[in-house]
CSV table of C-alpha atoms in Angstrom, one decimal:
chain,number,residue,atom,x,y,z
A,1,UNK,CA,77.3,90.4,103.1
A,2,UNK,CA,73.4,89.6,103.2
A,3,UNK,CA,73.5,85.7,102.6
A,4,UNK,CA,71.3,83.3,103.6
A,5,UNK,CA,68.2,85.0,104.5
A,6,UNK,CA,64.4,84.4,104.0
A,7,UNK,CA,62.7,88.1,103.1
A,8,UNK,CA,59.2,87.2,103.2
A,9,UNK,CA,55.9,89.4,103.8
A,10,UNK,CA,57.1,93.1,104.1
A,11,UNK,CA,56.4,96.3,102.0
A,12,UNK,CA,60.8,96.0,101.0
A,13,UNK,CA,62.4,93.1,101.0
A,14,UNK,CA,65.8,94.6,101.5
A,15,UNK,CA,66.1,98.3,101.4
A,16,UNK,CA,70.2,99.5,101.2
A,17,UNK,CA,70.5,103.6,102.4
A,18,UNK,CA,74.2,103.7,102.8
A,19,UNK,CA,74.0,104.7,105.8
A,20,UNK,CA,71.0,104.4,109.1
A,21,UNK,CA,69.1,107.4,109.1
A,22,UNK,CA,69.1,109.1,112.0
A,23,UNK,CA,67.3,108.4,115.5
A,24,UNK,CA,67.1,104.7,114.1
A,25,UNK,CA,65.3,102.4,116.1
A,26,UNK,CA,65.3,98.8,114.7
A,27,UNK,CA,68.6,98.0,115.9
A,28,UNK,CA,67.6,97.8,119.6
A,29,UNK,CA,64.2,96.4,119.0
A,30,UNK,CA,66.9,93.5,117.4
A,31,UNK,CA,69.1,93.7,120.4
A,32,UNK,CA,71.6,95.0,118.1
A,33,UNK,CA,74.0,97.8,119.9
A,34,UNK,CA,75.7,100.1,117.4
A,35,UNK,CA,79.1,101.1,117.8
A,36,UNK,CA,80.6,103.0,115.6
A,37,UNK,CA,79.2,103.5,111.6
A,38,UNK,CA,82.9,102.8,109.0
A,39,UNK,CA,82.5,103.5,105.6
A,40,UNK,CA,82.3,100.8,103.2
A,41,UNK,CA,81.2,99.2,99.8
A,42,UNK,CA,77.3,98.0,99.0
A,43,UNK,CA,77.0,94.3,100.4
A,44,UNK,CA,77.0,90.9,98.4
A,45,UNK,CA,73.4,89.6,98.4
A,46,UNK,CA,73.2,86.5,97.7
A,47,UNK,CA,71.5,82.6,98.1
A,48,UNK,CA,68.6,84.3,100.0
A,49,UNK,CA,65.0,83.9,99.5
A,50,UNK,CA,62.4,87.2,98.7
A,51,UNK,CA,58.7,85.9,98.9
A,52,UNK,CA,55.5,88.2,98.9
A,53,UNK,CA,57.0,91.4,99.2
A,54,UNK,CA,54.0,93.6,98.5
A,55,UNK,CA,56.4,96.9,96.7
A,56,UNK,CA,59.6,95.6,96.0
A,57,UNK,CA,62.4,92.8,96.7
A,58,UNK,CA,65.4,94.6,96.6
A,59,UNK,CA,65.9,98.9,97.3
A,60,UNK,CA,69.1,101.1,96.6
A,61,UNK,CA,69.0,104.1,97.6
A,62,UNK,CA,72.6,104.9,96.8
A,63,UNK,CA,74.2,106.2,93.7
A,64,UNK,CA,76.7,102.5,94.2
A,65,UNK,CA,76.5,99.4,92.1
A,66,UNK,CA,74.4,96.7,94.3
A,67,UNK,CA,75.5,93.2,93.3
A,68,UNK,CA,72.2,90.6,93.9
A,69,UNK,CA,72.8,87.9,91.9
A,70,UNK,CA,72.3,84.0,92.5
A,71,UNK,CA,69.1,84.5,95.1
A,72,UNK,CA,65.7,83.1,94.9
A,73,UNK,CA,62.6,85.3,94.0
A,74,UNK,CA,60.2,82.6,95.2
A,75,UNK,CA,56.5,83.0,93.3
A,76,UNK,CA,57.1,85.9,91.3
A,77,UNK,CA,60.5,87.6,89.0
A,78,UNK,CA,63.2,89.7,90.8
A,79,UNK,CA,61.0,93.2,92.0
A,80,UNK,CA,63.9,95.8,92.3
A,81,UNK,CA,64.2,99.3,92.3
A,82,UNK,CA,67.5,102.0,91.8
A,83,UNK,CA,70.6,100.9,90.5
A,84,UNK,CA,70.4,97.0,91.4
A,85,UNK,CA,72.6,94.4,89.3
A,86,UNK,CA,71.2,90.9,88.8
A,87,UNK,CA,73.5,88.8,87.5
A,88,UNK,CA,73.5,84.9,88.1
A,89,UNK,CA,76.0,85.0,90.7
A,90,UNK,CA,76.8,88.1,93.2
A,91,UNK,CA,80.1,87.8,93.0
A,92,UNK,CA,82.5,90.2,90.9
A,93,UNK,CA,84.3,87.5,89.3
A,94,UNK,CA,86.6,84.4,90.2
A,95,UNK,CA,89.9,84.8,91.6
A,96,UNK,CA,92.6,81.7,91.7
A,97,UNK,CA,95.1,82.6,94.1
A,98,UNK,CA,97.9,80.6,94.5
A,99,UNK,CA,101.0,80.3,96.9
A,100,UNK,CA,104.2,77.7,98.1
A,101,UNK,CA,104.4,75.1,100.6
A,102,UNK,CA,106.4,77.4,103.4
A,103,UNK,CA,104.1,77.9,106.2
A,104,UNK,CA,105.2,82.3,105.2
A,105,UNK,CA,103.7,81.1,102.0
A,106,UNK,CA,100.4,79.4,103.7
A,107,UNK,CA,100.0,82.9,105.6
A,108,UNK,CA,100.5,84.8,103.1
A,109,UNK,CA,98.2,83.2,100.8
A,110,UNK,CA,95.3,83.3,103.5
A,111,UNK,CA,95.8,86.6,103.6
A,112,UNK,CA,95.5,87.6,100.3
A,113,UNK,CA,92.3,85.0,100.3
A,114,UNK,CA,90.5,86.7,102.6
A,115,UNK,CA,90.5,90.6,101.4
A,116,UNK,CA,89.6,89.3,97.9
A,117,UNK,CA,86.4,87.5,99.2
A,118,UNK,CA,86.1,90.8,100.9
A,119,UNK,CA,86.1,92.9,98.2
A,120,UNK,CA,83.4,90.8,96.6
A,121,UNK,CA,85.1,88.2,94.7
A,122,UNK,CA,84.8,84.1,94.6
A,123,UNK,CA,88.3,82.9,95.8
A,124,UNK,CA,89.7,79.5,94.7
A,125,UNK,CA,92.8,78.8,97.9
A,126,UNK,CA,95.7,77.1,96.1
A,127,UNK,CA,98.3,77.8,98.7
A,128,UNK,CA,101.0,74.8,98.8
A,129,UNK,CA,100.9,74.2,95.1
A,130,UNK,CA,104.4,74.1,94.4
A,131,UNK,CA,107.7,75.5,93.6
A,132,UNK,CA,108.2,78.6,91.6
A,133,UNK,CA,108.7,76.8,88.6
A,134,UNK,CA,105.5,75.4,88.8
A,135,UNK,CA,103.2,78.1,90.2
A,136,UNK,CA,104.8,80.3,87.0
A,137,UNK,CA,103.7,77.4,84.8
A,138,UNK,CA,100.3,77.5,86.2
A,139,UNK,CA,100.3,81.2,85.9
A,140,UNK,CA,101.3,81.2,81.7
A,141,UNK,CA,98.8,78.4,81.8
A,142,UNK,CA,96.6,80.7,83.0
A,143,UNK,CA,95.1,78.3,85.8
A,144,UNK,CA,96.0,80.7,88.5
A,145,UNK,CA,95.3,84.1,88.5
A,146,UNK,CA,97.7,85.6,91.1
A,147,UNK,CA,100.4,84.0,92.3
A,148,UNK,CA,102.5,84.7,95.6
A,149,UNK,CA,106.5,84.8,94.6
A,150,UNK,CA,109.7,85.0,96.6
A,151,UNK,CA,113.1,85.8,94.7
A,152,UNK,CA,114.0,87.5,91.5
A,153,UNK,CA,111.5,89.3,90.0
A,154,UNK,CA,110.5,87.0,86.9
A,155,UNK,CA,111.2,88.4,83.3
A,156,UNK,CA,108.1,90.3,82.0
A,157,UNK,CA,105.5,87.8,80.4
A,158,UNK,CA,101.8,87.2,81.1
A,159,UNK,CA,102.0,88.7,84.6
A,160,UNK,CA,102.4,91.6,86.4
A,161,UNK,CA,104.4,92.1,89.4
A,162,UNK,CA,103.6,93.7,93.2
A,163,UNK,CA,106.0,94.1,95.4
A,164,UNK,CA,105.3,94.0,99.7
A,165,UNK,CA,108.0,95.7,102.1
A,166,UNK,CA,109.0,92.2,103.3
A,167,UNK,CA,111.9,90.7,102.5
A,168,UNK,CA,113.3,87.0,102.8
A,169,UNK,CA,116.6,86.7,104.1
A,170,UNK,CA,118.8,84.2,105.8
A,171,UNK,CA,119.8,86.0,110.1
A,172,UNK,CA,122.6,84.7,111.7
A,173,UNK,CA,121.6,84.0,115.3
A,174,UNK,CA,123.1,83.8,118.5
A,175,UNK,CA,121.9,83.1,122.5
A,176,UNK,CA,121.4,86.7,124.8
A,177,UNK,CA,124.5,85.4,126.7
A,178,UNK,CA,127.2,85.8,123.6
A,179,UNK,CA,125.3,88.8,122.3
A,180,UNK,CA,125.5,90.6,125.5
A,181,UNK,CA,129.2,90.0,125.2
A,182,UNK,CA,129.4,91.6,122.1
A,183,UNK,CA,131.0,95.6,121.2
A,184,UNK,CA,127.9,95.9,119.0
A,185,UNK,CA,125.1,93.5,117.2
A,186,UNK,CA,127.0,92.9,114.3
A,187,UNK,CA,128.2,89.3,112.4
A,188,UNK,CA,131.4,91.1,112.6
A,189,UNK,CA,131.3,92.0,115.6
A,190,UNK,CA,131.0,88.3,116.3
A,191,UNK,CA,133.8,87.5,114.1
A,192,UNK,CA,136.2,89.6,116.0
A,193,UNK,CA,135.4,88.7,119.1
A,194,UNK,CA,136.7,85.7,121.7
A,195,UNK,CA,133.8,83.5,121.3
A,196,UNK,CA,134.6,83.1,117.1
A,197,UNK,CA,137.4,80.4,118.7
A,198,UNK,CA,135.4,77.2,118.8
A,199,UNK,CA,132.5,79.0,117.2
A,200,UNK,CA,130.2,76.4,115.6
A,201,UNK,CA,127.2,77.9,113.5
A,202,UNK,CA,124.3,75.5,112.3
A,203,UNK,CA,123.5,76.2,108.6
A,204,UNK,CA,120.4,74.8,107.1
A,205,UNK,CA,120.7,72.9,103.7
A,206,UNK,CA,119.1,75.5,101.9
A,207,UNK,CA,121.2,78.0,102.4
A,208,UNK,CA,123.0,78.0,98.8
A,209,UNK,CA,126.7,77.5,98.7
A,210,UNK,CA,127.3,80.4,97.5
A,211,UNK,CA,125.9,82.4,100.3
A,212,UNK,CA,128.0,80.3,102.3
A,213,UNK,CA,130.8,81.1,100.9
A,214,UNK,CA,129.6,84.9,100.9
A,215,UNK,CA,129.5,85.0,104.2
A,216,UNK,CA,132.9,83.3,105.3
A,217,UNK,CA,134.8,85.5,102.7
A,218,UNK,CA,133.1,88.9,104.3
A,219,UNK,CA,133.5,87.7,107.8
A,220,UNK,CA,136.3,85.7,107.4
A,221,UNK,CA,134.4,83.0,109.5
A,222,UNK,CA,136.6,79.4,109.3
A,223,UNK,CA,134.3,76.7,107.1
A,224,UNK,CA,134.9,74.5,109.3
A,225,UNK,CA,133.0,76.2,112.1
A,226,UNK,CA,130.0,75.2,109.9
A,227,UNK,CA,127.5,73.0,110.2
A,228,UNK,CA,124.9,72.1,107.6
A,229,UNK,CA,121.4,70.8,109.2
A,230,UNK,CA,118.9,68.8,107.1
A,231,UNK,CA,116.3,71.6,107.7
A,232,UNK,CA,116.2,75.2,109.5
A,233,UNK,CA,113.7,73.6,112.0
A,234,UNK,CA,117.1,71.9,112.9
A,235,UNK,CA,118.8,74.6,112.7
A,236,UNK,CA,117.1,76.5,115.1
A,237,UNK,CA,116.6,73.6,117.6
A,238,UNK,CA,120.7,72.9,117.9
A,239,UNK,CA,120.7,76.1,118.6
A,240,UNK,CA,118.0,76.9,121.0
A,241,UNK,CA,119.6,74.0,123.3
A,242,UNK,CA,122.9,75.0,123.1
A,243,UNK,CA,124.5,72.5,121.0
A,244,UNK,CA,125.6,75.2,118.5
A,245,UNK,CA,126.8,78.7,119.1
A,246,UNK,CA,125.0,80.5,116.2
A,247,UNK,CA,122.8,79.7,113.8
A,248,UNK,CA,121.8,80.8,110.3
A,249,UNK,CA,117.7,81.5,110.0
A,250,UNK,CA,115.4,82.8,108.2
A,251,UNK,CA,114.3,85.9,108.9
A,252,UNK,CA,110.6,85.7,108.8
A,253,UNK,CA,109.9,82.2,110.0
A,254,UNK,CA,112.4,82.0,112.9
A,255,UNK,CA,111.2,81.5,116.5
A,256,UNK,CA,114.3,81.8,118.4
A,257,UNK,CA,114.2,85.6,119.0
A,258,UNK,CA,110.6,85.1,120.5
A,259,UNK,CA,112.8,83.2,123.1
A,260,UNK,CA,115.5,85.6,123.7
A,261,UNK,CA,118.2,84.7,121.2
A,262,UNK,CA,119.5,87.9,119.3
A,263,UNK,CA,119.7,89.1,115.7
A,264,UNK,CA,123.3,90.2,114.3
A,265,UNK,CA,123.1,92.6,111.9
A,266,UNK,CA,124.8,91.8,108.3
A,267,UNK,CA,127.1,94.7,108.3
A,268,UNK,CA,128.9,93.9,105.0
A,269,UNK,CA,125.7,93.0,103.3
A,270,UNK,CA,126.9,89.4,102.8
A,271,UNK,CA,123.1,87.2,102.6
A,272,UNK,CA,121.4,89.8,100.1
A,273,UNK,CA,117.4,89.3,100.7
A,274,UNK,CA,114.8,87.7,98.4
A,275,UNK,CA,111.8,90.3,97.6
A,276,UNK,CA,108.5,89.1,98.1
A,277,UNK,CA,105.1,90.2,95.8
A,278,UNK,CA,102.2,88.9,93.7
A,279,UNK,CA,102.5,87.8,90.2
A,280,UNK,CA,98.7,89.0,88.3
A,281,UNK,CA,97.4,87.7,84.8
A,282,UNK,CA,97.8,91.1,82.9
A,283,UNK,CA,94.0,90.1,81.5
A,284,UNK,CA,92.6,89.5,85.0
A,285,UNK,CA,94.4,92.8,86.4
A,286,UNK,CA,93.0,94.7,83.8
A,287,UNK,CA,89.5,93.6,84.1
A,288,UNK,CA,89.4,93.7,87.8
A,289,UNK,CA,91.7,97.1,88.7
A,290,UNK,CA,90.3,95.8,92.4
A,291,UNK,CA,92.5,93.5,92.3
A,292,UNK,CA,95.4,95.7,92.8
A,293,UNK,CA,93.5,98.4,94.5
A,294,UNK,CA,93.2,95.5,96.9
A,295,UNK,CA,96.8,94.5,97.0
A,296,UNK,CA,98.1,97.5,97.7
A,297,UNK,CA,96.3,98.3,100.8
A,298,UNK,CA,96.8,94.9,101.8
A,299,UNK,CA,100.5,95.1,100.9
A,300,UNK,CA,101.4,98.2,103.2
A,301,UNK,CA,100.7,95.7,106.5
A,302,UNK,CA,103.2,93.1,105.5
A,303,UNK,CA,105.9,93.8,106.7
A,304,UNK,CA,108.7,91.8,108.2
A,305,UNK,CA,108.0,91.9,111.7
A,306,UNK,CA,104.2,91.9,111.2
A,307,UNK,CA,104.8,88.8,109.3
A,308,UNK,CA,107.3,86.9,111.4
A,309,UNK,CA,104.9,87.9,114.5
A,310,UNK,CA,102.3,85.7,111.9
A,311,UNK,CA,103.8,82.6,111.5
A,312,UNK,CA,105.4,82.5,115.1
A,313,UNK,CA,101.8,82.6,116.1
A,314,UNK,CA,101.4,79.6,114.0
A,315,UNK,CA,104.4,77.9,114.9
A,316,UNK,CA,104.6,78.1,118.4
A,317,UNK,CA,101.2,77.9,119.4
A,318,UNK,CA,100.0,75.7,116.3
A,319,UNK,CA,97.0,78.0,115.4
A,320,UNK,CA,95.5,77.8,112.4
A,321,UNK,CA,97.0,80.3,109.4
A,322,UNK,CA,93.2,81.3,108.8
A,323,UNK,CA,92.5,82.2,112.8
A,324,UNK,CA,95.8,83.8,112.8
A,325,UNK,CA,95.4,86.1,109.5
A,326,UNK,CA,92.0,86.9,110.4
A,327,UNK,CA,93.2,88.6,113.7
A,328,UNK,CA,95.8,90.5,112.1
A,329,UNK,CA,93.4,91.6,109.4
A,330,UNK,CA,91.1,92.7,111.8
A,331,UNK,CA,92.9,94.5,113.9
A,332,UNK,CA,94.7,96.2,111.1
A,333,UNK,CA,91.4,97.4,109.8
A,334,UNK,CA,91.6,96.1,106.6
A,335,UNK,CA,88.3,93.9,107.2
A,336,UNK,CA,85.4,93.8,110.0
């Protein structure tokens, strides 16, 4: 982006090339090093002042769109030259992206926040709206333009769906001590083996009933080796001090495996996953198809342990969910 900046008193205000021609020397003369050169779109211009520029304002030199809209041509109208796009505002167009109140949902909705506005678009942050019922309401309302969702796929409507390899699921986990004790890292595995006598496992309230029951009729795990919690935070916690012997979590937002407590694997497919994607106004993805070109590069990085490795950085070492998606963006190379 070129934002902000008074371009006073030279023969081109702002000249854009594509690329630095070569032998380049302003760069140095600005104390500027130069790295490496990555391909990219034209840049945003925009809220910056062009005064007395003797040939022209604004110079494209490229055969690519150049957005430089919403700036001030102080003393005189817009001077521009090549293919140069003045509308009132820089930006492509206004994107209302909304998410839930989980702290997966927070991260998740930064991240999506951040390539838009890279891609050139005004981003209105609505993460921690509200339940599913409500961000779909919003999105037939047509108040949000995309919408992170976790579960069922909703039925075909206004929207269109994009799915991410993540999945949401409930783990069952135990300390390194009973998994090392273990034929193989399996729930039934556990089941079979001495330490299911006395076993208690912590299960949060939201775990459904009916995965509850799922998983003592596959496992054959007593009920009354259950224990609901208020909340997976206490889930976790009677676990990671002992006070439980397993404990159900959720896959992406758990901490305990960061502190050596062990996944079992669900070998007879007993706590089915919830998918996770966008929803998109139909309208909106048609008139933007950056939108999705967007997504889908976007969507190839989140994956479950890229995620969970997210929010642990949030949890544990309460960072902030913008700090912490930034990083991962960055070093990802899906921004600069």
């Amino acid at each position: 982006r070129v934002v902000g900046n008074r371009l006073a008193g030279n023969e081109v205000g702002l000249r854009w090339q594509g690329t630095l021609p070569e032998g380049d020397t302003v760069l140095p003369l600005l104390g500027i090093s130069l790295i490496a050169e990555t391909p990219g779109g034209a840049p945003i211009v925009q809220n910056n002042a062009f005064e007395k520029n003797r040939l022209v304002d604004v110079k494209n030199e490229t055969t690519e769109l150049l957005y430089a809209g919403g700036n001030r041509w102080i003393g005189h109208d817009a001077l521009v030259s090549g293919n140069v796009h003045l509308p009132d505002t820089a930006w492509k167009g206004t994107i209302v992206v909304a998410a839930g109140r989980d702290l997966v949902d927070l991260v998740l909705g930064r991240a999506l926040e951040v390539v838009l506005s890279e891609a050139g678009f005004r981003v209105v942050d609505l993460s921690g709206l509200g339940t599913s019922e409500e961000l779909l309401a919003a999105m037939n309302d047509r108040d949000v333009n995309v919408a992170w969702w976790v579960g069922a796929v909703p039925p075909p409507g206004t929207a269109v769906y994009w799915g991410v390899p993540a999945n949401l699921r409930w783990d069952l986990i135990v300390s390194g001590e009973t998994a090392r004790g273990l034929d193989s890292l399996s729930i039934s595995a556990l089941a079979l083996s001495r330490s299911a006598e006395g076993m208690t496992i912590a299960v949060p309230a939201e775990v459904s009933d009916d995965a509850v029951a799922r998983l003592v009729s596959a496992y054959g795990v007593p009920a009354r080796s259950l224990r609901r919690t208020a909340t997976r935070e206490e889930a976790e916690a009677l676990l990671k001090f002992g006070a439980v012997s397993a404990a159900l979590l959720e896959n992406v937002e758990e901490t305990a495996t960061v502190a050596g407590f062990v996944r079992l694997e669900d070998d007879a497919f007993a706590l089915p996953g919830k998918p996770i994607g966008v929803l998109a106004n139909r309208e909106n993805a048609r008139q933007f198809p950056e939108i999705e070109q967007v997504f889908t590069k976007l969507s190839a990085h989140l994956t479950e342990p890229s995620l969970r490795s997210m929010v642990s950085r949030v949890r544990l070492l309460h960072r902030d969910p913008l700090d912490v998606v930034m990083e991962f963006l960055e070093n990802e190379g899906l921004i600069q």
